[in-house]
Amino acid sequence: MSDVSRYTEHPAIRLDGVTKRFGAVLAVDDVTLKIEEGEFFSLLGPSGCGKTTTLRMLAGFETPDEGSVYLRGEDVTLVQPNKRATNMVFQNYELFPHMTVFNNVAYGLKLKKVPKREITERVNDMLEVVGVGGLGKRAADQLSGGQQQRVALARALINRPAVLLLDEPLSALDVKLRKRMQLELKSIQETLGTTFVYVTHDQEEALLMSDRVGIMNEGVLLQVAAPRTIYEQPADDFVADFVGTLNELTIRIEKVEGERGLVASGDQERIWMDLPGGGTVGDIVRLAVRPEALQLTPRREWDGSPDLSHTSGTVSDVIYLGPFTQFLVNSERLGRMLSQRVSDAEAAAIRPGMQVIVSWHPDTAFMLAGPAADTR
Amino acid sequence: MNDPASSVAGALVRKCRRDRVAAWLQLLPGSTFFIAFFLVPLLGLLAMSFFRLVDFEPVADFTLSNYAEVLTSSVHARLALRTVQAATIVTAIVLLISFPFAYTLNFVFRKHRQLLFFLVLVSLFGGYIVRIYAWRSILGNQGVINQGLMALSIVDEPVRELLNSMYAVGASLVNFLIPLGVLPIYAAMQNVSPGIAEAARDLGASRLRAARQIVLPLSMRGVRAAAAFVFIATLGEWVTPRLLGGTKDLLIGNRIEYYFGASLEWPAGAALAITLIVGMGVAAYAIMSLMKRLAR
C-alpha cells in the first residue's frame, strides 16, 4: 500500500509497560511490544492468558491500568474505540442481524459520511475481495458460518484500518473451512498490506499464518519471535511445551567435553547435548526433542553413526494419521518417547514390537530449565 | 406379529396424543380462572352497556342510548383527550427512562445486573396506595421538596401547586410504571449480543449512536411491549388522579368510577368502559404499528 511508507518511522503498534487488572486478577502484566507496519502478528496462548484483553486494549474497549498504547507513534491509551484507526473482527462476528450484508459492510463508511456512490463501489469491491460478492442483498442472519466470517472481515477491512484486530475469528468454523480460511486470511493480508494482530489459542494456526508470534501465559508476554524460532528455540519451558509436542528426557551428565556434554552412554546408546554454560558430571538435566526430530531405525540396520544421539527401544504403538505416522517407543533408559514421520514405505515397515534405535541430531534438542515436571 | 416399525410408530402416536392431553390439562387452571373472573364479568359489562336505566335500576331492555350519551358528551371528549395526552406523556417519559436503564443494566453493569434487576422488581412490591401516599408526603406543604426549597430560601412559603396537580399525578404514574417499562425492554435485550454494541463502536459509532442504530432496533419488540403496557395502564387510571390530582386533573377512568359510584348509572358506565376497552385496543395496535414503522 502506498500510504504505508509515510508511517515507517513509527511501528504500527507499540505497547509500553501495559498492565491490566480485573479486581485481584492480573490479566496483562507489564507487556512491552512493537508490531511493525504490514506485519501479520499473532498473540498465542491458552485461554485466560491475557491475549484477548491485550487485543481489547488495542481496540480501546479496555483501558490499561498502567503503561501506554501507541498507534503509528500516537498515544491512543485513552482514545475511545470509535476514534481509533483500528477495526476488529469479533470472535462471534457480531454482525448486525437487522441489516443486509451490504449495510453491515457499509456501516463504517456511512458514519464517515463517505459519498453514496463511493460506498456502493467500495462495498461491492470488498465483498469480492473476501469472496462473498453477490451476497450484498442477503440478510446478515441468513448466512453460513463461513460467510458470516467473511462479511465480518469485509466490514472491518473496508474502513482501511491502520491495524486490523482479529479475535479468534476462525474458532467457530469446522476444521476444513478453518484451514481454507487460514490461507485466505494470509493471502488477503498480503494483498492489502494491512497490519494484522491475530489472537488465537491454536498454535498451528499461529505458526502457519504469522510473520511473528507472541506467546502469552498468565498475563506475561514470554517470547516474541518468528514461528521457526518459537518452535526450534523456545525461550522457556512454557513456550516449548505449549507450541508443538515435546519429548522430555530427564538424564544425568556422565562426561563433559568443552561446551558439549555426553549425558548418557552405553551399549547402543550415546546422547550428546550442548552445554553453553558448561556442566558438571553428575548434574541431572532435562532435554527436549520434537517428535519429528526423532528417527527410527530397525536395530539390525543401525550403522552406529557416532555423531547422532541415539538410544534403543521397542515400538509399542503405531498411530496412523494420514500424511503422518506417529510411533510410541519405550526406551529402557528414557521411558516413553513419541516419534513422528511422513507416512512412507519406511514408516510402514515399522511395526509394534519391533526393536529400534531412536536417533536425533544433537542440534535439534534443547535443554529445559526448571524442575522436572510430571511426565505427560 | 406386528412389524416393529409400525409398533414404534403406534407408540409415538399414542405418546403425542398423551402429550397433547397433558398440555390441555396444564392450561385448565389458568384458563378457568381467566374465564370465570375476567371473561364472564366482561361479557356482563358488555350486556349491561345495552341496558336501560329505569328508576336507578338497570333493566334488560336493549338500547343504544348509553353509547349515544357516552360518545356525544363533550365532557367525555375533553376527558378522553386529556387522558390520551397524559398517557402519551407518561409513556414517553417512562420509555426515555426505561430504555437507558435496561441498556445500562444489560451492557454496562453486566456484572451486577442481577442485583440491579432485583432492585427494579423490589419497587413493584411497594404497593400502589402506599406509593401514592409517599408522593403526597414528598410533594405536600410539609414535604421534603417544599421544606428543602424553604430551607434554601428559594421560596418563602410552600409551593402549593406541587400537590393536587397533573405533575403529581404524572410523577407518581411514571414512578409506578417504570418497572413495567424496564421489564420487557430488559427481557428483549437478553437476546442482543453484548458484543454487538462494541462492534458498532469499533466501526466509528458513538455510544449514543450504537444504542440507537443497533441495540434499539434489535430490542424494539420489548420497547413496543413496554409502550403498550404503560400507555394502557395510564388510560385506565383513576386512583392516582383522585388522590394526587386537583379537581381539574381527572381522567376518563374517574368518569367511569363516577357512573358506577356516585351517580349509580351502571349502563352508562358500562358503555363508557366498553368504549374505552375498544379504544385501548385500537390505540395499542396503532402504537405497535407506528413503532414498527419507526424501527425500519
XYZ file of C-alpha atoms in Angstrom:
672
model
C 0.000 0.000 0.000
C 1.215 3.438 -0.902
C 0.467 5.140 2.402
C 2.431 2.622 4.434
C 5.728 4.366 3.737
C 4.539 7.523 5.457
C 4.420 5.771 8.788
C 7.547 3.699 8.645
C 9.327 5.909 11.173
C 6.884 4.529 13.771
C 5.841 0.937 14.336
C 2.162 0.259 13.672
C 1.695 -0.563 17.342
C 3.777 -0.027 20.399
C 2.792 -1.265 23.831
C 4.822 0.223 26.615
C 4.659 -1.491 30.000
C 0.952 -2.196 29.661
C -0.725 -3.698 32.723
C -4.409 -4.505 33.237
C -6.102 -5.824 36.363
C -9.639 -7.127 36.801
C -10.181 -6.910 40.540
C -7.451 -9.019 42.071
C -6.655 -10.780 38.803
C -3.636 -9.556 36.891
C -4.864 -10.077 33.325
C -1.990 -8.426 31.494
C 1.325 -7.970 33.260
C 3.765 -5.299 32.062
C 3.637 -6.105 28.361
C 6.030 -4.214 26.083
C 5.795 -4.945 22.383
C 6.338 -3.443 18.944
C 4.394 -4.549 15.897
C 5.698 -3.337 12.551
C 3.674 -1.887 9.699
C 2.358 -4.597 7.378
C 3.141 -7.402 9.787
C 0.956 -10.441 10.474
C 1.393 -10.735 14.213
C -0.232 -13.400 16.366
C -0.802 -13.419 20.093
C -0.829 -17.052 21.116
C -1.638 -18.562 24.476
C -4.081 -20.706 26.432
C -7.485 -19.275 27.370
C -7.234 -16.709 30.134
C -3.621 -15.834 29.301
C -4.434 -12.167 28.630
C -4.226 -12.201 24.838
C -7.818 -11.090 24.274
C -7.506 -8.394 26.953
C -4.390 -7.133 25.176
C -6.297 -7.048 21.889
C -9.197 -5.215 23.530
C -6.771 -2.603 24.846
C -5.549 -2.113 21.279
C -9.160 -1.655 20.159
C -9.973 0.707 23.041
C -12.552 -1.480 24.786
C -10.306 -1.747 27.837
C -8.092 0.929 29.331
C -4.713 -0.128 30.728
C -4.150 0.452 34.449
C -0.525 1.219 33.704
C 1.510 1.820 30.577
C 0.672 3.276 27.176
C -0.586 2.157 23.789
C 0.784 3.858 20.668
C -0.770 3.571 17.224
C 1.600 4.752 14.458
C 3.501 6.738 17.064
C 0.435 8.438 18.521
C -0.523 7.811 22.143
C -4.045 6.322 21.991
C -4.148 4.888 25.515
C -7.265 6.878 26.445
C -8.801 7.240 22.988
C -12.302 5.785 22.582
C -12.740 2.809 20.206
C -14.788 4.872 17.727
C -11.941 7.372 17.425
C -9.207 4.810 16.751
C -7.852 3.730 13.387
C -8.243 0.096 14.403
C -11.019 -2.281 13.409
C -11.865 -5.619 14.853
C -13.153 -8.963 13.669
C -15.011 -10.384 16.645
C -14.998 -13.987 17.746
C -18.779 -14.308 17.211
C -18.609 -11.899 14.245
C -21.258 -9.640 15.839
C -22.880 -8.836 12.513
C -25.939 -6.582 12.732
C -28.742 -9.115 12.199
C -31.334 -6.483 11.256
C -29.301 -5.239 8.320
C -28.350 -6.644 4.937
C -24.821 -7.782 4.220
C -24.310 -4.609 2.193
C -25.443 -2.346 5.040
C -23.308 -4.235 7.536
C -20.214 -3.621 5.444
C -21.224 -0.053 4.600
C -21.847 0.888 8.248
C -18.393 2.317 8.959
C -18.284 4.282 5.702
C -21.743 5.760 6.301
C -20.606 7.002 9.707
C -17.656 8.636 7.989
C -20.076 10.325 5.549
C -18.383 8.840 2.505
C -20.379 9.730 -0.664
C -23.034 7.197 -1.518
C -21.619 6.218 -4.895
C -18.185 5.580 -3.409
C -19.742 3.468 -0.639
C -21.521 1.254 -3.184
C -18.334 0.817 -5.171
C -16.088 0.080 -2.200
C -18.541 -2.282 -0.515
C -19.012 -4.328 -3.673
C -15.255 -4.445 -4.262
C -14.615 -5.544 -0.687
C -17.291 -8.241 -0.855
C -15.448 -9.581 -3.902
C -12.097 -9.471 -2.105
C -13.369 -11.577 0.781
C -15.221 -13.923 -1.554
C -18.897 -13.128 -0.898
C -19.563 -10.964 -3.945
C -23.247 -11.114 -4.868
C -24.438 -11.679 -1.290
C -24.926 -7.964 -0.607
C -28.710 -8.103 -0.507
C -28.836 -11.133 1.774
C -29.932 -10.545 5.386
C -26.999 -10.882 7.749
C -28.744 -13.550 9.815
C -29.174 -15.800 6.783
C -25.504 -16.590 6.250
C -23.458 -19.700 6.929
C -20.631 -19.514 9.489
C -18.017 -19.114 6.807
C -19.976 -16.374 5.044
C -20.525 -14.524 8.323
C -16.806 -14.686 8.929
C -16.074 -13.177 5.511
C -18.654 -10.408 5.967
C -17.213 -9.568 9.395
C -13.786 -9.322 7.775
C -15.122 -7.089 4.994
C -16.963 -4.867 7.481
C -13.711 -4.244 9.351
C -11.301 -4.019 6.399
C -13.401 -1.574 4.376
C -12.513 1.218 6.801
C -8.858 0.793 5.807
C -7.730 0.480 9.412
C -4.121 1.112 10.417
C -4.333 -2.204 12.219
C -6.871 -4.992 11.868
C -7.539 -6.842 15.121
C -8.814 -10.412 14.905
C -10.119 -12.195 17.995
C -10.058 -15.943 17.293
C -12.071 -15.343 14.129
C -11.895 -18.914 12.875
C -12.643 -20.778 16.088
C -16.333 -21.292 15.258
C -15.680 -22.864 11.858
C -15.266 -26.557 11.116
C -11.757 -27.872 10.522
C -11.805 -27.944 6.757
C -13.205 -24.437 6.374
C -10.829 -23.198 9.056
C -7.792 -24.485 7.148
C -9.015 -22.815 3.975
C -9.773 -19.521 5.744
C -6.289 -19.528 7.320
C -4.707 -19.467 3.884
C -7.226 -16.950 2.562
C -6.716 -14.599 5.503
C -2.983 -14.749 4.965
C -3.365 -14.005 1.273
C -5.802 -11.114 1.886
C -3.350 -9.691 4.400
C -0.509 -9.915 1.880
C -2.616 -8.352 -0.882
C -3.788 -5.385 1.194
C -0.609 -4.980 3.225
C -2.659 -4.187 6.345
C -1.113 -4.870 9.740
C -2.944 -7.825 11.318
C -2.941 -8.610 15.020
C -4.396 -12.055 15.400
C -5.382 -13.648 18.695
C -5.573 -17.431 18.829
C -5.063 -20.386 21.115
C -4.327 -22.630 18.151
C -0.543 -22.899 17.846
C -0.667 -24.478 14.424
C -2.749 -21.569 13.135
C -0.358 -19.034 14.650
C 2.738 -20.693 13.223
C 1.157 -21.124 9.789
C -0.066 -17.559 9.260
C 2.181 -15.225 11.217
C 5.299 -13.279 10.452
C 5.918 -13.187 14.183
C 4.231 -14.776 17.159
C 3.993 -13.502 20.725
C 3.367 -16.189 23.311
C 1.481 -15.242 26.469
C 0.793 -17.051 29.686
C -0.785 -15.680 32.875
C -0.649 -12.146 31.525
C 3.064 -12.248 30.718
C 4.456 -11.992 27.197
C 7.021 -14.804 27.258
C 8.557 -14.719 23.808
C 8.150 -12.738 20.597
C 9.787 -14.283 17.556
C 9.326 -15.740 14.104
C 7.402 -19.043 14.066
C 10.539 -21.082 13.335
C 12.407 -19.546 16.254
C 9.451 -20.117 18.574
C 9.327 -23.748 17.564
C 13.016 -24.529 17.442
C 14.390 -22.211 20.119
C 11.608 -21.706 22.638
C 12.546 -19.087 25.221
C 11.321 -21.115 28.159
C 9.637 -24.314 29.262
C 6.123 -22.991 28.851
C 6.702 -21.938 25.257
C 8.436 -25.220 24.475
C 5.584 -27.198 25.923
C 2.736 -25.066 24.550
C 3.952 -24.948 20.971
C 4.079 -28.383 19.421
C 4.657 -31.681 21.187
C 7.766 -32.414 23.156
C 9.675 -35.440 24.313
C 11.057 -34.578 27.708
C 14.097 -36.617 28.695
C 15.481 -36.411 32.220
C 19.091 -37.597 32.252
C 22.358 -37.389 34.163
C 25.562 -35.906 32.701
C 28.288 -38.551 32.555
C 31.087 -36.741 30.788
C 31.886 -33.144 29.774
C 33.965 -32.259 26.708
C 34.282 -28.459 26.480
C 30.876 -26.980 25.693
C 29.464 -30.365 24.882
C 28.353 -32.976 27.308
C 27.850 -36.668 26.971
C 24.839 -37.287 29.060
C 24.459 -40.983 28.567
C 26.497 -43.721 27.028
C 26.256 -47.432 26.948
C 25.517 -50.317 24.710
C 23.764 -48.817 21.663
C 23.306 -45.532 23.462
C 25.029 -42.152 23.178
C 23.296 -38.849 23.912
C 25.069 -35.580 23.257
C 23.944 -32.137 24.180
C 25.220 -28.569 24.075
C 26.208 -27.165 27.439
C 26.743 -23.474 26.626
C 27.183 -22.544 30.274
C 29.379 -25.571 30.955
C 28.249 -28.510 33.059
C 29.314 -30.789 35.837
C 29.396 -34.533 35.759
C 26.553 -35.850 37.861
C 24.098 -32.976 37.119
C 20.563 -34.011 36.284
C 19.345 -32.174 33.160
C 16.115 -32.095 31.174
C 16.425 -32.422 27.457
C 13.630 -31.742 24.962
C 13.307 -33.148 21.439
C 10.453 -32.680 18.962
C 8.755 -35.912 17.764
C 9.605 -35.175 14.121
C 13.310 -34.880 15.000
C 13.374 -38.495 16.187
C 14.422 -41.024 13.579
C 13.610 -44.696 13.983
C 15.882 -47.372 12.542
C 15.369 -51.114 12.978
C 18.094 -52.249 15.380
C 19.795 -54.621 12.977
C 20.069 -51.913 10.293
C 21.698 -49.344 12.646
C 25.105 -48.293 11.289
C 26.212 -46.820 14.589
C 26.694 -43.221 13.389
C 28.633 -41.688 16.328
C 27.578 -38.047 15.736
C 23.907 -38.740 16.287
C 22.397 -39.004 19.732
C 20.682 -42.323 19.991
C 19.104 -44.800 22.327
C 17.434 -48.164 21.878
C 13.834 -49.077 22.479
C 10.798 -51.110 21.492
C 7.927 -49.798 19.389
C 4.750 -50.096 21.470
C 2.207 -48.332 19.242
C 1.885 -47.137 15.681
C -0.643 -44.326 15.141
C -1.505 -43.679 11.502
C -2.626 -40.060 10.929
C -2.870 -39.990 7.136
C 0.047 -37.903 5.916
C 1.950 -38.622 9.125
C 2.533 -41.670 11.269
C 3.367 -41.497 14.955
C 5.296 -44.131 16.879
C 5.353 -44.641 20.610
C 8.677 -46.140 21.624
C 9.571 -47.491 25.046
C 13.200 -46.825 25.736
C 14.776 -48.881 28.546
C 16.605 -45.843 29.816
C 14.484 -42.806 28.864
C 10.944 -44.100 29.136
C 8.226 -43.377 26.597
C 9.156 -41.339 23.506
C 6.995 -40.103 20.629
C 8.340 -40.058 17.093
C 6.549 -38.675 14.061
C 7.428 -39.029 10.399
C 5.927 -38.845 6.941
C 3.874 -41.945 6.103
C 6.182 -43.516 3.552
C 7.293 -47.081 2.837
C 9.947 -46.962 5.561
C 7.393 -45.808 8.079
C 5.050 -48.575 7.006
C 7.793 -51.125 7.681
C 7.958 -50.238 11.359
C 5.547 -52.302 13.388
C 4.626 -52.651 17.038
C 7.035 -54.851 18.976
C 9.992 -54.005 16.747
C 13.388 -53.332 18.318
C 14.555 -49.907 17.107
C 17.236 -47.296 17.578
C 15.803 -43.820 18.211
C 18.245 -41.216 16.924
C 18.372 -37.457 16.500
C 20.817 -34.754 15.614
C 22.116 -33.144 18.825
C 21.333 -29.650 17.455
C 17.602 -30.433 17.315
C 17.460 -30.991 21.060
C 17.325 -28.181 23.586
C 17.686 -28.039 27.320
C 14.765 -27.196 29.555
C 15.156 -25.105 32.675
C 13.230 -25.620 35.882
C 12.480 -28.741 37.821
C 11.373 -31.922 36.144
C 7.661 -31.648 35.509
C 5.360 -34.601 35.915
C 5.645 -36.790 32.868
C 2.969 -36.465 30.264
C -46.998 -60.363 14.957
C -46.793 -56.606 14.373
C -43.787 -55.466 12.478
C -41.527 -53.488 14.824
C -41.541 -50.227 12.815
C -45.312 -49.846 12.921
C -45.495 -50.651 16.617
C -42.877 -47.943 17.269
C -44.927 -45.531 15.167
C -48.053 -46.533 17.083
C -46.333 -45.875 20.384
C -45.196 -42.476 19.121
C -48.711 -41.533 18.052
C -50.056 -42.616 21.438
C -47.352 -40.606 23.177
C -48.152 -37.495 21.117
C -51.817 -37.855 21.964
C -50.967 -38.199 25.646
C -48.708 -35.121 25.450
C -51.467 -33.086 23.869
C -53.963 -34.090 26.551
C -51.363 -33.187 29.180
C -50.847 -29.794 27.540
C -54.584 -29.042 27.634
C -54.764 -30.140 31.250
C -51.945 -27.745 32.087
C -53.897 -24.880 30.533
C -57.009 -25.723 32.528
C -56.437 -23.927 35.884
C -55.269 -20.701 34.253
C -57.971 -20.594 31.646
C -60.713 -21.476 34.148
C -59.677 -18.567 36.325
C -59.434 -16.253 33.341
C -62.859 -17.248 32.013
C -64.628 -17.132 35.388
C -63.148 -13.902 36.695
C -62.392 -11.922 33.595
C -64.267 -13.060 30.519
C -67.666 -13.669 32.198
C -67.733 -10.320 34.043
C -66.566 -8.610 30.875
C -69.475 -10.123 28.938
C -71.733 -8.996 31.785
C -70.367 -5.499 31.363
C -70.973 -5.671 27.632
C -74.582 -6.737 28.234
C -75.040 -4.036 30.853
C -73.950 -1.382 28.363
C -77.094 -2.087 26.337
C -79.445 -1.992 29.352
C -81.896 0.790 30.017
C -81.856 2.627 33.337
C -85.300 2.758 34.981
C -85.519 4.364 38.431
C -81.803 3.845 39.023
C -82.221 0.162 38.168
C -80.615 -1.342 35.065
C -83.324 -3.173 33.095
C -82.546 -5.746 30.393
C -84.141 -3.762 27.587
C -81.920 -3.301 24.544
C -80.928 0.283 23.841
C -78.064 2.153 22.206
C -78.809 5.328 24.150
C -75.958 4.713 26.606
C -73.448 4.725 23.745
C -75.119 7.761 22.245
C -74.782 9.596 25.544
C -71.197 8.454 26.122
C -69.993 9.280 22.628
C -71.668 12.645 22.271
C -70.837 14.123 25.657
C -68.349 16.973 25.374
C -67.167 16.225 28.910
C -66.112 12.777 27.773
C -64.353 14.146 24.722
C -62.358 16.521 26.909
C -61.578 13.812 29.470
C -60.577 11.366 26.749
C -58.293 13.899 25.119
C -56.660 14.724 28.442
C -56.269 11.031 29.251
C -54.633 10.266 25.918
C -52.352 13.289 26.369
C -51.391 12.150 29.857
C -50.858 8.555 28.710
C -48.685 9.711 25.807
C -46.528 11.904 28.012
C -46.225 9.288 30.749
C -45.359 6.608 28.160
C -42.725 8.806 26.559
C -41.116 9.630 29.904
C -41.208 6.015 31.089
C -39.596 4.811 27.835
C -36.953 7.526 27.985
C -36.030 6.334 31.485
C -36.523 2.591 30.954
C -34.504 2.103 27.779
C -31.277 3.664 29.092
C -31.835 1.853 32.374
C -32.234 -1.554 30.725
C -29.323 -0.733 28.403
C -27.062 0.127 31.315
C -28.182 -2.985 33.165
C -27.501 -5.290 30.252
C -24.425 -3.761 28.663
C -22.603 -1.552 31.154
C -23.062 -3.063 34.626
C -23.367 -6.582 33.298
C -21.654 -7.983 36.341
C -24.160 -6.538 38.832
C -27.222 -6.780 36.651
C -28.899 -9.422 38.809
C -28.783 -7.109 41.812
C -29.939 -4.054 39.862
C -32.694 -6.057 38.246
C -33.829 -7.195 41.685
C -33.979 -3.563 42.820
C -36.350 -2.823 39.931
C -38.539 -5.723 40.993
C -38.495 -4.599 44.634
C -40.100 -1.312 43.639
C -43.028 -3.375 42.364
C -43.507 -4.855 45.844
C -44.049 -1.396 47.287
C -47.802 -1.383 46.821
C -49.842 1.044 44.875
C -51.609 3.041 47.556
C -48.539 3.219 49.756
C -46.629 4.747 46.879
C -49.315 7.338 46.266
C -49.266 8.413 49.899
C -45.478 8.514 49.759
C -45.757 11.004 46.897
C -48.290 13.001 48.926
C -45.766 13.419 51.685
C -42.950 14.211 49.282
C -44.908 16.876 47.403
C -47.064 18.197 50.245
C -46.667 21.527 52.022
C -44.676 19.819 54.763
C -42.998 17.575 52.221
C -39.323 17.083 51.508
C -39.299 19.265 48.434
C -41.093 22.252 49.923
C -39.138 22.053 53.175
C -35.937 21.863 51.157
C -36.844 24.830 48.984
C -37.727 26.836 52.069
C -34.594 25.833 53.930
C -32.563 27.009 50.952
C -34.622 30.247 50.966
C -35.611 29.716 47.349
C -39.262 30.218 48.312
C -40.836 31.876 51.327
C -43.864 29.672 51.582
C -44.642 26.136 50.339
C -45.381 25.752 46.626
C -48.980 24.533 46.740
C -49.045 23.660 43.059
C -46.820 20.630 43.662
C -49.587 18.531 45.128
C -53.046 18.125 43.632
C -51.746 18.791 40.165
C -51.098 16.964 36.923
C -47.371 16.977 37.851
C -48.056 14.978 40.970
C -50.177 12.505 39.001
C -47.511 12.233 36.325
C -44.636 11.795 38.781
C -46.457 9.043 40.652
C -47.505 7.226 37.478
C -44.012 7.380 35.988
C -42.593 6.093 39.227
C -45.136 3.298 39.384
C -44.833 2.264 35.739
C -41.044 2.265 35.311
C -40.707 -1.433 36.240
C -43.395 -2.180 33.655
C -41.255 -0.335 31.143
C -37.912 -1.830 32.167
C -39.012 -5.473 32.335
C -39.991 -6.092 28.697
C -37.141 -3.980 27.322
C -34.606 -5.753 29.504
C -36.054 -9.125 28.516
C -35.760 -8.260 24.826
C -32.177 -7.093 25.316
C -31.234 -10.510 26.642
C -31.281 -11.647 23.029
C -28.940 -8.903 21.873
C -25.316 -9.984 21.897
C -23.301 -7.790 24.296
C -20.549 -7.562 21.692
C -22.776 -6.039 19.071
C -22.708 -2.543 20.540
C -18.927 -2.865 20.720
C -18.858 -3.812 17.049
C -20.753 -0.621 16.196
C -18.433 1.446 18.390
C -15.439 -0.174 16.731
C -16.760 0.928 13.343
C -16.920 4.545 14.486
C -20.304 4.925 16.187
C -20.567 6.938 19.391
C -22.174 5.214 22.385
C -25.464 7.002 21.708
C -25.482 6.105 18.035
C -24.631 2.457 18.749
C -27.544 2.311 21.189
C -29.931 3.986 18.772
C -28.969 2.340 15.486
C -28.065 -1.152 16.663
C -29.430 -2.010 20.113
C -32.754 -0.141 19.837
C -33.931 -1.843 16.615
C -32.834 -5.213 17.969
C -34.819 -4.762 21.204
C -37.771 -2.991 19.552
C -40.115 -5.843 20.384
C -39.566 -5.136 24.093
C -39.872 -1.379 23.626
C -43.199 -1.860 21.842
C -44.489 -4.102 24.615
C -43.338 -1.584 27.236
C -45.053 1.259 25.401
C -48.311 -0.690 25.169
C -48.204 -1.712 28.858
C -47.564 1.795 30.108
C -49.985 3.508 27.738
C -52.848 1.153 28.531
C -52.152 1.230 32.262
C -52.342 5.029 32.220
C -55.526 5.086 30.131
C -57.317 3.066 32.798
C -56.011 5.053 35.779
C -58.430 6.603 38.260
C -56.978 6.211 41.770
C -53.858 8.286 41.198
C -55.653 11.342 39.745
C -58.213 11.070 42.553
C -55.611 11.141 45.325
C -52.868 13.277 43.790
C -54.614 15.376 41.160
C -56.661 18.528 41.527
C -60.314 18.741 40.570
C -59.294 19.672 37.032
C -56.925 16.759 36.618
C -59.389 13.879 36.466
C -59.056 11.263 33.756
C -61.594 9.201 31.855
C -61.272 6.427 34.465
C -62.680 8.793 37.078
C -65.756 9.276 34.942
C -66.375 5.528 34.859
C -65.906 5.441 38.607
C -68.433 8.264 38.889
C -71.030 6.367 36.826
C -70.638 3.213 38.888
C -70.375 5.088 42.181
C -71.909 8.458 42.948
C -74.421 8.617 40.093
C -75.436 4.923 40.013
C -75.690 4.922 36.227
C -74.245 1.472 35.607
C -75.328 1.087 31.953
C -73.690 4.399 31.007
C -70.561 3.414 32.969
C -70.516 0.070 31.204
C -70.854 1.735 27.810
C -68.007 4.102 28.605
C -65.850 1.227 29.863
C -66.515 -0.835 26.728
C -65.759 2.185 24.550
C -62.518 2.667 26.445
C -61.536 -1.001 26.043
C -62.151 -0.848 22.307
C -60.295 2.447 22.155
C -57.351 0.930 24.018
C -57.221 -1.941 21.572
C -57.171 0.449 18.657
C -54.599 2.664 20.386
C -52.355 -0.287 21.234
C -52.499 -1.515 17.645
C -51.733 1.969 16.350
C -48.744 2.359 18.681
C -47.383 -1.045 17.745
C -47.566 -0.451 14.019
C -46.281 3.111 14.310
C -43.237 1.946 16.274
C -42.713 -0.930 13.864
C -42.560 1.599 11.068
C -40.222 3.881 13.040
C -37.856 0.984 13.678
C -37.243 0.479 9.966
